[in-house]
Amino acid sequence: MALETWLAFFVACWVISLSPGAGAIASMSCGLQYGFWRGYWNAIGLQLGLALQIAIVAAGVGAILAASALAFSLIKWFGVAYLVYLAIKQWQALPGDMAAAQERSIGRPLSLVLRGFLVNASNPKAVVFMLAVLPQFIDPHQPLMPQYLIMGASMIVVDLIVMAGYTGLASKVLSLLHTPRQQRMVNRTFAGLFVGAAALLASVRRVPV
């Protein structure tokens, strides 16, 4: 991969990652509930989901997903249902849950990793988007796998940095919430954001090929 091609892709990675979406909402929600260090496990899960999406595109399965209305719909509606589930959990979260975040069981990080993974892995729009974008930076006359590995590593590193910012920003808000009423208001705000993300995903339509 030529340096100028990689630099163009690197800039695109920042634009894509900084764009608000379900991943950013999930990162802020976890930072708010668990603080930065515990909440950042969610970002690790997001990257596992992103790596899966890149692997799907690199393997050519993304083209099948883009062409299959059934596969696209199944993944999309699973993603919608999961975001609604996160919204319900956020709405129902008790104010005391935030104060006790540091006392949660040691196994909790694994559930946060799974949470982040499912948020990214259940978004067929992202796979189709990458199917359209990644090949634009591929040199077909060079080995494909090293190029996909470079692009995948670049996207994951950038996204880890951006999600650290989202998680850290929300964790700062956690220290400012002193009353149950404030905590409930913020919880319900994030519940609404999850519902909004679910609605956006539900509105996505497969482009006929």
C-alpha positions as MATLAB code, in Angstrom:
seq = 'MALETWLAFFVACWVISLSPGAGAIASMSCGLQYGFWRGYWNAIGLQLGLALQIAIVAAGVGAILAASALAFSLIKWFGVAYLVYLAIKQWQALPGDMAAAQERSIGRPLSLVLRGFLVNASNPKAVVFMLAVLPQFIDPHQPLMPQYLIMGASMIVVDLIVMAGYTGLASKVLSLLHTPRQQRMVNRTFAGLFVGAAALLASVRRVPV';
ca = [
       0.000    0.000    0.000;
       1.419    3.367   -1.060;
       2.022    5.909    1.709;
      -0.273    8.516    0.155;
      -3.077    5.942   -0.106;
      -2.656    4.986    3.534;
      -2.642    8.642    4.630;
      -5.922    9.241    2.774;
      -7.400    6.159    4.422;
      -6.070    7.255    7.833;
      -7.903   10.575    7.519;
     -11.056    8.717    6.484;
     -10.723    6.524    9.590;
     -10.872    9.575   11.857;
     -13.912   10.978   10.062;
     -15.735    7.650   10.246;
     -14.832    6.982   13.881;
     -15.704   10.474   15.117;
     -19.144   10.321   13.516;
     -21.708    9.755   16.305;
     -23.264    6.316   16.195;
     -24.282    3.357   18.303;
     -20.652    2.653   19.235;
     -20.119    6.173   20.545;
     -23.391    6.021   22.513;
     -22.419    2.652   24.002;
     -18.974    3.994   24.961;
     -20.416    7.058   26.681;
     -23.045    4.954   28.436;
     -20.399    2.585   29.818;
     -18.119    5.453   30.842;
     -21.034    7.034   32.657;
     -22.063    3.869   34.486;
     -18.708    2.273   35.239;
     -16.035    4.956   34.963;
     -13.234    4.997   32.400;
     -11.164    1.911   33.216;
     -14.086   -0.469   33.674;
     -16.180    1.101   30.931;
     -13.355    0.898   28.383;
     -13.838   -2.863   28.139;
     -16.841   -1.984   25.969;
     -14.475   -0.327   23.480;
     -12.439   -3.534   23.296;
     -15.616   -5.375   22.346;
     -16.409   -2.744   19.737;
     -13.036   -3.413   18.106;
     -13.649   -7.157   18.041;
     -16.900   -6.441   16.222;
     -15.082   -4.079   13.859;
     -12.412   -6.711   13.182;
     -15.169   -9.202   12.342;
     -16.731   -6.733    9.896;
     -13.385   -6.148    8.171;
     -12.757   -9.909    7.982;
     -16.198  -10.400    6.418;
     -15.424   -7.814    3.753;
     -11.915   -9.198    3.129;
     -13.294  -12.728    2.765;
     -15.872  -11.587    0.237;
     -18.793  -12.544    2.469;
     -19.761   -8.888    2.631;
     -20.857   -9.056   -0.995;
     -23.156  -11.958   -0.142;
     -24.613  -10.032    2.779;
     -25.176   -6.995    0.575;
     -26.964   -9.159   -1.998;
     -29.085  -11.173    0.441;
     -32.200   -9.392    1.641;
     -32.875  -12.106    4.227;
     -29.383  -12.045    5.767;
     -29.365   -8.264    5.804;
     -32.766   -8.097    7.507;
     -31.964  -10.760   10.106;
     -28.791   -9.005   11.223;
     -30.418   -5.580   11.092;
     -33.405   -6.511   13.238;
     -31.203   -8.329   15.719;
     -29.209   -5.103   16.020;
     -32.382   -3.062   16.480;
     -33.640   -5.430   19.184;
     -30.304   -5.326   20.997;
     -30.162   -1.525   21.000;
     -33.721   -1.403   22.361;
     -32.676   -3.887   25.044;
     -29.772   -1.608   26.000;
     -32.190    1.323   26.125;
     -34.494   -0.554   28.515;
     -31.564   -1.537   30.744;
     -30.341    2.059   30.783;
     -33.823    3.402   31.607;
     -34.228    0.927   34.447;
     -30.741    1.488   35.919;
     -31.004    2.598   39.528;
     -29.074    5.670   40.683;
     -27.228    3.519   43.191;
     -25.824    1.429   40.352;
     -23.449    4.229   39.397;
     -22.122    4.703   42.883;
     -21.489    0.989   43.167;
     -19.805    0.673   39.773;
     -16.392    0.022   41.246;
     -17.774   -2.821   43.391;
     -19.096   -4.915   40.507;
     -17.966   -8.482   40.117;
     -14.677   -9.266   38.391;
     -16.501  -11.047   35.582;
     -18.253   -7.852   34.506;
     -15.590   -6.799   31.958;
     -16.368   -9.872   29.860;
     -20.013   -8.849   29.628;
     -18.944   -5.336   28.604;
     -16.712   -6.792   25.886;
     -19.662   -8.866   24.642;
     -21.895   -5.795   24.789;
     -19.521   -3.789   22.595;
     -19.005   -6.698   20.219;
     -22.743   -7.140   19.674;
     -23.263   -3.415   19.053;
     -20.824   -3.461   16.114;
     -21.348   -7.021   14.889;
     -25.126   -6.562   14.571;
     -24.890   -3.597   12.206;
     -25.142   -4.791    8.574;
     -25.028   -1.187    7.385;
     -21.417   -0.979    8.600;
     -20.458   -4.098    6.634;
     -22.063   -2.784    3.447;
     -20.469    0.632    4.044;
     -17.010   -0.914    4.395;
     -17.688   -3.088    1.367;
     -18.127    0.151   -0.582;
     -15.255    2.093    1.030;
     -12.362   -0.305    1.678;
     -11.897   -1.454   -1.941;
     -11.373    2.186   -2.959;
      -8.030    2.085   -1.139;
      -6.984   -1.371   -2.350;
      -4.345   -1.834   -5.036;
      -5.576   -4.904   -6.964;
      -2.079   -5.473   -8.350;
      -0.657   -6.039   -4.857;
      -1.394   -8.870   -2.384;
      -4.786   -8.154   -0.832;
      -4.408   -9.644    2.646;
      -1.544   -7.366    3.808;
      -3.525   -4.347    2.625;
      -6.640   -5.413    4.533;
      -4.501   -6.074    7.617;
      -2.976   -2.587    7.423;
      -6.371   -0.955    6.965;
      -7.935   -3.051    9.711;
      -5.165   -2.194   12.175;
      -5.443    1.498   11.263;
      -9.213    1.568   11.789;
      -8.990   -0.272   15.107;
      -6.220    1.962   16.514;
      -8.086    5.130   15.539;
     -11.365    3.821   16.924;
      -9.714    2.816   20.205;
      -8.451    6.386   20.592;
     -11.799    7.948   19.716;
     -13.793    5.603   21.973;
     -11.333    6.359   24.784;
     -12.298    9.997   24.352;
     -16.023    9.246   24.431;
     -15.657    6.926   27.437;
     -13.415    9.340   29.321;
     -15.696   12.291   28.656;
     -18.690   10.421   30.036;
     -16.718    9.193   33.053;
     -16.036   12.821   33.981;
     -19.774   13.440   34.011;
     -20.121   10.545   36.477;
     -18.183   12.466   39.124;
     -20.567   15.434   38.752;
     -23.758   13.473   39.391;
     -24.503   13.886   43.072;
     -28.249   13.320   43.329;
     -30.502   10.398   42.297;
     -32.563   12.793   40.188;
     -29.514   13.862   38.160;
     -28.498   10.243   37.658;
     -31.987    9.231   36.516;
     -32.121   12.126   34.033;
     -28.798   11.131   32.477;
     -29.737    7.443   32.410;
     -32.967    8.256   30.585;
     -31.183   10.567   28.188;
     -28.890    7.726   27.159;
     -31.880    5.383   26.963;
     -33.397    7.807   24.472;
     -30.145    7.887   22.488;
     -30.149    4.086   22.253;
     -33.743    4.180   21.009;
     -32.732    6.808   18.457;
     -29.847    4.625   17.260;
     -32.240    1.671   17.000;
     -34.676    3.769   14.959;
     -31.910    4.840   12.585;
     -30.790    1.257   12.120;
     -34.392    0.161   11.556;
     -34.732    2.756    8.800;
     -31.764    1.371    6.867;
     -32.751   -0.270    3.593;
     -30.652   -2.666    1.589;
     -29.562   -1.163   -1.706;
     -30.618   -3.552   -4.484;
     -27.713   -5.012   -6.440;
];
